[in-house]
C-alpha positions as a Python dict, from the first residue, in 0.01 Angstrom:
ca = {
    (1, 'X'): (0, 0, 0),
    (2, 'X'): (-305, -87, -84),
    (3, 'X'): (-558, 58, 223),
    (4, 'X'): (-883, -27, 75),
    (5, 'X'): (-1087, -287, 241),
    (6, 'X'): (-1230, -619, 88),
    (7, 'X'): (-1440, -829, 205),
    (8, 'X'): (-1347, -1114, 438),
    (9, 'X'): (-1420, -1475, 306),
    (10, 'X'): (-1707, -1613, 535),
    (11, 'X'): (-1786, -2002, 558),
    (12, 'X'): (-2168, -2048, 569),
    (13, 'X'): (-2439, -2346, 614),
    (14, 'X'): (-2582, -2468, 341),
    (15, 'X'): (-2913, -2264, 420),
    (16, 'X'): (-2739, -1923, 492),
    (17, 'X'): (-2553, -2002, 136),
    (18, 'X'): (-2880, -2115, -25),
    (19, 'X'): (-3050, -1750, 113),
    (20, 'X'): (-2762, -1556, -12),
    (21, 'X'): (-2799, -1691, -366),
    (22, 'X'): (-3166, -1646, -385),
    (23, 'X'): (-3134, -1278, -217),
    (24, 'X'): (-2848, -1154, -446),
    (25, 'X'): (-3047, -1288, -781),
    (26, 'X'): (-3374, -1171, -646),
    (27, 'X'): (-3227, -827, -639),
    (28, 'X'): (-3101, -892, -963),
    (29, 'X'): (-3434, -979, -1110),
    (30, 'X'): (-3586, -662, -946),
    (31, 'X'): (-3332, -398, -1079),
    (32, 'X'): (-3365, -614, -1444),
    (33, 'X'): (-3731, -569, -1385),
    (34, 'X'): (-3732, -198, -1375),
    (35, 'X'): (-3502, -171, -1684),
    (36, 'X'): (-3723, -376, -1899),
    (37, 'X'): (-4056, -225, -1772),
    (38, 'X'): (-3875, 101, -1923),
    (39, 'X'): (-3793, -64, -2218),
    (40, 'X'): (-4107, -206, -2264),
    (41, 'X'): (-4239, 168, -2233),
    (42, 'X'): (-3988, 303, -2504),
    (43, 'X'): (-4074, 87, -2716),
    (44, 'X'): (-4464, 145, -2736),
    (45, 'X'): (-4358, 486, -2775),
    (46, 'X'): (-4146, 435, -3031),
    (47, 'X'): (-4450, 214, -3246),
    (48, 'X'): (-4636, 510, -3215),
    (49, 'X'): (-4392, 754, -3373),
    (50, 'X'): (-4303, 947, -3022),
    (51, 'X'): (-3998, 1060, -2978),
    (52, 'X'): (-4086, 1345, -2761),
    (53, 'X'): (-4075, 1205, -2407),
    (54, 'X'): (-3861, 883, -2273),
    (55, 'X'): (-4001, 571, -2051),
    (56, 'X'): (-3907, 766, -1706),
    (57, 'X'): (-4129, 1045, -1804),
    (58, 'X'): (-4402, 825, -1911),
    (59, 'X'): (-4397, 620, -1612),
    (60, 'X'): (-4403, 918, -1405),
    (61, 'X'): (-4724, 1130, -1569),
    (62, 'X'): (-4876, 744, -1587),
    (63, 'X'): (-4844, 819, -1193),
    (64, 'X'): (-4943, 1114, -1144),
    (65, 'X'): (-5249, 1079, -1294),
    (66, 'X'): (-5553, 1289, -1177),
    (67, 'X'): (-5320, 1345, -921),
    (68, 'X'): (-5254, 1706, -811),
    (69, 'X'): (-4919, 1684, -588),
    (70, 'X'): (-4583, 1849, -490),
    (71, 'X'): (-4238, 1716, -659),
    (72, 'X'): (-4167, 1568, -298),
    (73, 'X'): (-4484, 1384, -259),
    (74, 'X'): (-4386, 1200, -620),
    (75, 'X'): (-4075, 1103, -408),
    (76, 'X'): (-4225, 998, -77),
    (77, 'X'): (-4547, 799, -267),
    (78, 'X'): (-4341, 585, -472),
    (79, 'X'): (-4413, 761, -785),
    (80, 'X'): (-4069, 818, -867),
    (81, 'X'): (-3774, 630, -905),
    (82, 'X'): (-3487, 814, -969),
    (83, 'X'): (-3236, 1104, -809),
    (84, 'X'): (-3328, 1370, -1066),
    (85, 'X'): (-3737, 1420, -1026),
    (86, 'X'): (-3683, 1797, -1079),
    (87, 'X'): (-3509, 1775, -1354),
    (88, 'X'): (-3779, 1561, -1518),
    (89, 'X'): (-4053, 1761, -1347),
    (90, 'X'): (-3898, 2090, -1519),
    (91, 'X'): (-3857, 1896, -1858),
    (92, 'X'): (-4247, 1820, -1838),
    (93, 'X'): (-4334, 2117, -1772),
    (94, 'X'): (-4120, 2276, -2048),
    (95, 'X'): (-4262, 2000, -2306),
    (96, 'X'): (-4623, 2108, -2177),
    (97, 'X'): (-4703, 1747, -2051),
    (98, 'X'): (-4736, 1905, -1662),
    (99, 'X'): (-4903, 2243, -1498),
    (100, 'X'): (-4753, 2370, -1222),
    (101, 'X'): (-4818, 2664, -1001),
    (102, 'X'): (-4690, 2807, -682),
    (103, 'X'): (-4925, 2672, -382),
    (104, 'X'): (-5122, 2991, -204),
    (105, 'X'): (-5060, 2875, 136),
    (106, 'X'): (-4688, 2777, 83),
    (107, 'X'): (-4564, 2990, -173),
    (108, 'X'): (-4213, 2769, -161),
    (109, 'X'): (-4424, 2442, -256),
    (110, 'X'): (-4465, 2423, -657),
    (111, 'X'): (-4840, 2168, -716),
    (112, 'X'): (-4807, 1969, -1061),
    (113, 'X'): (-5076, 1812, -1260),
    (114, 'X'): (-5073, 1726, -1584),
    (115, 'X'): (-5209, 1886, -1873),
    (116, 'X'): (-5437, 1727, -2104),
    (117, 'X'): (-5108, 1611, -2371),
    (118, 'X'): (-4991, 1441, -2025),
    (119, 'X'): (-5308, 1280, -1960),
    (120, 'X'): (-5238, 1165, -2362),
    (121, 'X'): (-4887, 1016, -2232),
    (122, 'X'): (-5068, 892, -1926),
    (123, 'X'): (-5337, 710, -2123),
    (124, 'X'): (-5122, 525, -2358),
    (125, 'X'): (-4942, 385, -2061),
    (126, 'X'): (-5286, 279, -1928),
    (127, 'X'): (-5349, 106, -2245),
    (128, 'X'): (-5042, -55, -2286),
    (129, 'X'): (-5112, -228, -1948),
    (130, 'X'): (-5444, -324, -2023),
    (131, 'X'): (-5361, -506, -2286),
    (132, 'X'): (-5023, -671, -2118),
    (133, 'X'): (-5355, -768, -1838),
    (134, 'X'): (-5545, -912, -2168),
    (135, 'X'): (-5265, -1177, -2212),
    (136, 'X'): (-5055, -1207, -1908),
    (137, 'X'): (-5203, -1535, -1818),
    (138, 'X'): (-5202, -1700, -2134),
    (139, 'X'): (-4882, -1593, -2267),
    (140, 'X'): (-4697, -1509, -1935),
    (141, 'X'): (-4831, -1797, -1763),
    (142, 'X'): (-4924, -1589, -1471),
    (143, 'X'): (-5243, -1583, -1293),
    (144, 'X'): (-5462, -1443, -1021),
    (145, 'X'): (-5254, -1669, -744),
    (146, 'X'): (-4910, -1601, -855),
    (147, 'X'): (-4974, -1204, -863),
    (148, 'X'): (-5107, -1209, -525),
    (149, 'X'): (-4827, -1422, -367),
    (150, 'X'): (-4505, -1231, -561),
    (151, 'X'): (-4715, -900, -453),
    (152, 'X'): (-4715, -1007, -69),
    (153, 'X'): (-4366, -1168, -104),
    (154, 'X'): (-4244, -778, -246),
    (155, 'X'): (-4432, -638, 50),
    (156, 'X'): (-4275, -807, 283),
    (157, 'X'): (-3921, -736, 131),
    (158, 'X'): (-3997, -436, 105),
    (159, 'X'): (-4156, -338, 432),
    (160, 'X'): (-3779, -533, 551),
    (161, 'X'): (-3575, -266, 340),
    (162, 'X'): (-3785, 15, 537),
    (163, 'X'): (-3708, -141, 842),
    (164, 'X'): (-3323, -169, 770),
    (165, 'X'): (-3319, 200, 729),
    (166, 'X'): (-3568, 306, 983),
    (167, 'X'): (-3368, 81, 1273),
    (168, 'X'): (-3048, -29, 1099),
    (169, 'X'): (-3054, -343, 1052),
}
């Protein structure tokens, strides 16, 4: 007997059915998003010859910055997006891209910054976006205007996600 459950075959208006679509591919496009952002990453790495740290690394010391923070605070500020930030953190630290030492106050709280090979990994990161900013808008086609309204329109979704958590929607 088959116990598990599946999902019940709902008849919606053409609206509701319209929303649906354009939710489930915009959630598609985000996720794709992420993956090719990394890719894009790897690959600038790879040009230069470095084989030494992967995108997820990058993007995080890009992050971090000047930054002097706790592993959590990469978590709760959005620098991180992933389930494994200490095993990354630890990695970085191993490969010399991160300092860390045991805060004086809290002696359970570990601060990170990086070192100055991270600020290297950092900086190429920086550079790579400049020059994606150089020719976004005449090779991307997009602008001033269409960065502002996709950046309010992924505010709003996701102050809605935050919301859905916070009062279970």
């Amino acid at each position: 007997m088959n116990t598990k459950l599946k999902p019940q075959p709902t008849t919606l208006d053409p609206q509701e059915e319209a929303i649906r679509s354009l939710y489930l591919e915009s959630l598609h496009l985000v996720e794709r998003l992420h993956r090719r952002l990394l890719d894009v990453i790897k690959d600038e790495f790879d040009r230069k010859g470095r084989s030494d740290i992967n995108a997820v690394q990058a993007l995080l010391l890009f992050n971090i910055g000047n930054s002097e923070l706790t592993a959590g605070e990469l978590r709760s500020r959005g620098y991180y997006l992933g389930s494994n930030v200490s095993y990354n953190v630890k990695k970085l630290v191993d490969l010399g891209f991160i300092n860390h030492q045991r805060s004086r106050v809290d002696r359970r709280s570990v601060r990170i910054s990086l070192t100055d090979a991270g600020q290297e990994i950092a900086e190429t990161v920086a550079k790579l976006y400049e020059r994606h900013m150089g020719s976004i808008q005449k090779v991307g086609g997009i602008g001033a205007d269409e960065f502002s309204e996709m950046n309010k329109l992924l505010q709003r979704l996701d102050r809605f996600w935050n919301d859905s958590i916070a009062y279970r929607l």
